[in-house]
JSON list of C-alpha atoms in Angstrom, two decimals:
[
{"chain": "S", "resi": 1, "resn": "MET", "atom": "CA", "xyz": [96.41, 101.51, 117.55]},
{"chain": "S", "resi": 2, "resn": "ALA", "atom": "CA", "xyz": [96.81, 104.21, 114.90]},
{"chain": "S", "resi": 3, "resn": "VAL", "atom": "CA", "xyz": [96.15, 101.69, 112.13]},
{"chain": "S", "resi": 4, "resn": "VAL", "atom": "CA", "xyz": [92.93, 100.55, 113.81]},
{"chain": "S", "resi": 5, "resn": "TRP", "atom": "CA", "xyz": [91.77, 104.13, 114.42]},
{"chain": "S", "resi": 6, "resn": "GLY", "atom": "CA", "xyz": [92.55, 105.12, 110.84]},
{"chain": "S", "resi": 7, "resn": "ILE", "atom": "CA", "xyz": [90.50, 102.23, 109.49]},
{"chain": "S", "resi": 8, "resn": "GLU", "atom": "CA", "xyz": [87.65, 102.95, 111.93]},
{"chain": "S", "resi": 9, "resn": "ILE", "atom": "CA", "xyz": [87.54, 106.58, 110.82]},
{"chain": "S", "resi": 10, "resn": "PHE", "atom": "CA", "xyz": [88.21, 106.36, 107.09]},
{"chain": "S", "resi": 11, "resn": "GLY", "atom": "CA", "xyz": [86.70, 102.94, 106.28]},
{"chain": "S", "resi": 12, "resn": "PRO", "atom": "CA", "xyz": [83.11, 104.12, 106.72]},
{"chain": "S", "resi": 13, "resn": "LEU", "atom": "CA", "xyz": [83.84, 107.35, 104.83]},
{"chain": "S", "resi": 14, "resn": "ILE", "atom": "CA", "xyz": [85.22, 105.39, 101.87]},
{"chain": "S", "resi": 15, "resn": "GLU", "atom": "CA", "xyz": [82.15, 103.17, 101.90]},
{"chain": "S", "resi": 16, "resn": "GLN", "atom": "CA", "xyz": [79.72, 106.10, 102.21]},
{"chain": "S", "resi": 17, "resn": "HIS", "atom": "CA", "xyz": [80.90, 107.90, 99.10]},
{"chain": "S", "resi": 18, "resn": "GLY", "atom": "CA", "xyz": [79.97, 104.78, 97.11]},
{"chain": "S", "resi": 19, "resn": "GLU", "atom": "CA", "xyz": [82.86, 104.80, 94.63]},
{"chain": "S", "resi": 20, "resn": "GLY", "atom": "CA", "xyz": [85.00, 102.14, 96.28]},
{"chain": "S", "resi": 21, "resn": "GLY", "atom": "CA", "xyz": [88.54, 102.82, 97.34]},
{"chain": "S", "resi": 22, "resn": "HIS", "atom": "CA", "xyz": [91.63, 101.33, 98.87]},
{"chain": "S", "resi": 23, "resn": "ILE", "atom": "CA", "xyz": [93.12, 101.20, 102.36]},
{"chain": "S", "resi": 24, "resn": "VAL", "atom": "CA", "xyz": [96.89, 100.85, 102.66]},
{"chain": "S", "resi": 25, "resn": "SER", "atom": "CA", "xyz": [98.42, 100.11, 106.07]},
{"chain": "S", "resi": 26, "resn": "THR", "atom": "CA", "xyz": [102.11, 100.06, 106.91]},
{"chain": "S", "resi": 27, "resn": "ALA", "atom": "CA", "xyz": [103.60, 97.27, 109.02]},
{"chain": "S", "resi": 28, "resn": "SER", "atom": "CA", "xyz": [107.14, 95.92, 108.64]},
{"chain": "S", "resi": 29, "resn": "MET", "atom": "CA", "xyz": [108.95, 92.79, 107.58]},
{"chain": "S", "resi": 30, "resn": "ALA", "atom": "CA", "xyz": [108.83, 92.06, 111.31]},
{"chain": "S", "resi": 31, "resn": "GLY", "atom": "CA", "xyz": [105.15, 91.29, 110.72]},
{"chain": "S", "resi": 32, "resn": "LEU", "atom": "CA", "xyz": [106.22, 88.41, 108.49]},
{"chain": "S", "resi": 33, "resn": "LEU", "atom": "CA", "xyz": [109.53, 87.25, 110.01]},
{"chain": "S", "resi": 34, "resn": "SER", "atom": "CA", "xyz": [110.39, 86.91, 113.68]},
{"chain": "S", "resi": 35, "resn": "SER", "atom": "CA", "xyz": [113.47, 88.71, 114.89]},
{"chain": "S", "resi": 36, "resn": "GLY", "atom": "CA", "xyz": [114.77, 90.45, 118.01]},
{"chain": "S", "resi": 37, "resn": "SER", "atom": "CA", "xyz": [111.87, 92.28, 119.63]},
{"chain": "S", "resi": 38, "resn": "GLN", "atom": "CA", "xyz": [108.78, 90.16, 120.32]},
{"chain": "S", "resi": 39, "resn": "PRO", "atom": "CA", "xyz": [106.49, 93.10, 121.26]},
{"chain": "S", "resi": 40, "resn": "TYR", "atom": "CA", "xyz": [107.44, 94.89, 118.03]},
{"chain": "S", "resi": 41, "resn": "ASN", "atom": "CA", "xyz": [106.93, 91.71, 115.97]},
{"chain": "S", "resi": 42, "resn": "VAL", "atom": "CA", "xyz": [103.51, 91.12, 117.53]},
{"chain": "S", "resi": 43, "resn": "SER", "atom": "CA", "xyz": [102.35, 94.66, 116.82]},
{"chain": "S", "resi": 44, "resn": "LYS", "atom": "CA", "xyz": [103.46, 94.45, 113.18]},
{"chain": "S", "resi": 45, "resn": "TYR", "atom": "CA", "xyz": [101.97, 90.99, 112.70]},
{"chain": "S", "resi": 46, "resn": "GLY", "atom": "CA", "xyz": [98.71, 92.42, 114.07]},
{"chain": "S", "resi": 47, "resn": "VAL", "atom": "CA", "xyz": [98.68, 95.01, 111.27]},
{"chain": "S", "resi": 48, "resn": "VAL", "atom": "CA", "xyz": [99.32, 92.27, 108.68]},
{"chain": "S", "resi": 49, "resn": "ALA", "atom": "CA", "xyz": [96.58, 90.01, 110.12]},
{"chain": "S", "resi": 50, "resn": "LEU", "atom": "CA", "xyz": [94.08, 92.87, 110.36]},
{"chain": "S", "resi": 51, "resn": "SER", "atom": "CA", "xyz": [94.78, 93.90, 106.77]},
{"chain": "S", "resi": 52, "resn": "GLU", "atom": "CA", "xyz": [94.45, 90.36, 105.44]},
{"chain": "S", "resi": 53, "resn": "GLY", "atom": "CA", "xyz": [91.13, 89.89, 107.25]},
{"chain": "S", "resi": 54, "resn": "LEU", "atom": "CA", "xyz": [89.74, 93.24, 106.11]},
{"chain": "S", "resi": 55, "resn": "ARG", "atom": "CA", "xyz": [90.73, 92.52, 102.51]},
{"chain": "S", "resi": 56, "resn": "VAL", "atom": "CA", "xyz": [88.29, 89.59, 102.42]},
{"chain": "S", "resi": 57, "resn": "GLU", "atom": "CA", "xyz": [85.60, 91.44, 104.38]},
{"chain": "S", "resi": 58, "resn": "LEU", "atom": "CA", "xyz": [85.69, 94.70, 102.41]},
{"chain": "S", "resi": 59, "resn": "ALA", "atom": "CA", "xyz": [86.19, 93.34, 98.87]},
{"chain": "S", "resi": 60, "resn": "PRO", "atom": "CA", "xyz": [82.43, 92.86, 98.24]},
{"chain": "S", "resi": 61, "resn": "ARG", "atom": "CA", "xyz": [81.98, 96.57, 99.07]},
{"chain": "S", "resi": 62, "resn": "GLY", "atom": "CA", "xyz": [84.50, 97.64, 96.47]},
{"chain": "S", "resi": 63, "resn": "ILE", "atom": "CA", "xyz": [87.19, 98.51, 99.01]},
{"chain": "S", "resi": 64, "resn": "GLY", "atom": "CA", "xyz": [90.63, 97.00, 98.56]},
{"chain": "S", "resi": 65, "resn": "VAL", "atom": "CA", "xyz": [93.09, 96.55, 101.41]},
{"chain": "S", "resi": 66, "resn": "SER", "atom": "CA", "xyz": [96.87, 96.24, 101.18]},
{"chain": "S", "resi": 67, "resn": "VAL", "atom": "CA", "xyz": [99.64, 96.17, 103.73]},
{"chain": "S", "resi": 68, "resn": "LEU", "atom": "CA", "xyz": [103.10, 97.57, 103.08]},
{"chain": "S", "resi": 69, "resn": "CYS", "atom": "CA", "xyz": [105.92, 95.65, 104.79]},
{"chain": "S", "resi": 70, "resn": "PRO", "atom": "CA", "xyz": [109.17, 97.52, 104.23]},
{"chain": "S", "resi": 71, "resn": "GLY", "atom": "CA", "xyz": [112.38, 95.62, 104.79]},
{"chain": "S", "resi": 72, "resn": "PHE", "atom": "CA", "xyz": [115.07, 96.27, 107.32]},
{"chain": "S", "resi": 73, "resn": "VAL", "atom": "CA", "xyz": [117.14, 99.35, 106.59]},
{"chain": "S", "resi": 74, "resn": "ARG", "atom": "CA", "xyz": [120.53, 100.05, 108.12]},
{"chain": "S", "resi": 75, "resn": "THR", "atom": "CA", "xyz": [120.46, 103.59, 109.49]},
{"chain": "S", "resi": 76, "resn": "GLN", "atom": "CA", "xyz": [122.16, 105.60, 112.22]},
{"chain": "S", "resi": 77, "resn": "ILE", "atom": "CA", "xyz": [118.88, 106.27, 114.05]},
{"chain": "S", "resi": 78, "resn": "MET", "atom": "CA", "xyz": [120.13, 104.80, 117.33]},
{"chain": "S", "resi": 79, "resn": "THR", "atom": "CA", "xyz": [123.26, 106.96, 117.34]},
{"chain": "S", "resi": 80, "resn": "SER", "atom": "CA", "xyz": [121.77, 110.12, 115.91]},
{"chain": "S", "resi": 81, "resn": "LEU", "atom": "CA", "xyz": [122.05, 113.19, 118.16]},
{"chain": "S", "resi": 82, "resn": "ARG", "atom": "CA", "xyz": [118.42, 114.13, 117.51]},
{"chain": "S", "resi": 83, "resn": "ASN", "atom": "CA", "xyz": [117.29, 110.89, 119.20]},
{"chain": "S", "resi": 84, "resn": "MET", "atom": "CA", "xyz": [119.27, 111.33, 122.39]},
{"chain": "S", "resi": 85, "resn": "PRO", "atom": "CA", "xyz": [117.57, 112.59, 125.57]},
{"chain": "S", "resi": 86, "resn": "GLY", "atom": "CA", "xyz": [117.92, 116.36, 125.85]},
{"chain": "S", "resi": 87, "resn": "ALA", "atom": "CA", "xyz": [119.06, 116.67, 122.23]},
{"chain": "S", "resi": 88, "resn": "SER", "atom": "CA", "xyz": [116.36, 119.23, 121.43]},
{"chain": "S", "resi": 89, "resn": "ASN", "atom": "CA", "xyz": [117.86, 121.52, 124.10]},
{"chain": "S", "resi": 90, "resn": "VAL", "atom": "CA", "xyz": [121.33, 121.14, 122.59]},
{"chain": "S", "resi": 91, "resn": "GLN", "atom": "CA", "xyz": [120.03, 121.87, 119.09]},
{"chain": "S", "resi": 92, "resn": "ALA", "atom": "CA", "xyz": [118.04, 124.89, 120.32]},
{"chain": "S", "resi": 93, "resn": "LYS", "atom": "CA", "xyz": [121.18, 126.37, 121.92]},
{"chain": "S", "resi": 94, "resn": "LYS", "atom": "CA", "xyz": [123.05, 126.03, 118.60]},
{"chain": "S", "resi": 95, "resn": "LEU", "atom": "CA", "xyz": [120.41, 128.15, 116.86]}
]
């Protein structure tokens, strides 16, 4: 919903100043290719579809729209201590 709220808030402001502008949303390659998590894919495809629709709608007003779809990156996010339940308590004790 953050993408929708951002566009609802900043879209009119960009239009009001009358100098055109550009909206850039961030989705994921999951918005273009199906993989493991259907709910995640659907949410990212929603960002892509919204951005593509707005691009056509806002172009006559001088507002461009792009969507960034970063690829998959191998990280250790799932095994990182900072992402484990109670990790903030462990880190606070170390300080």
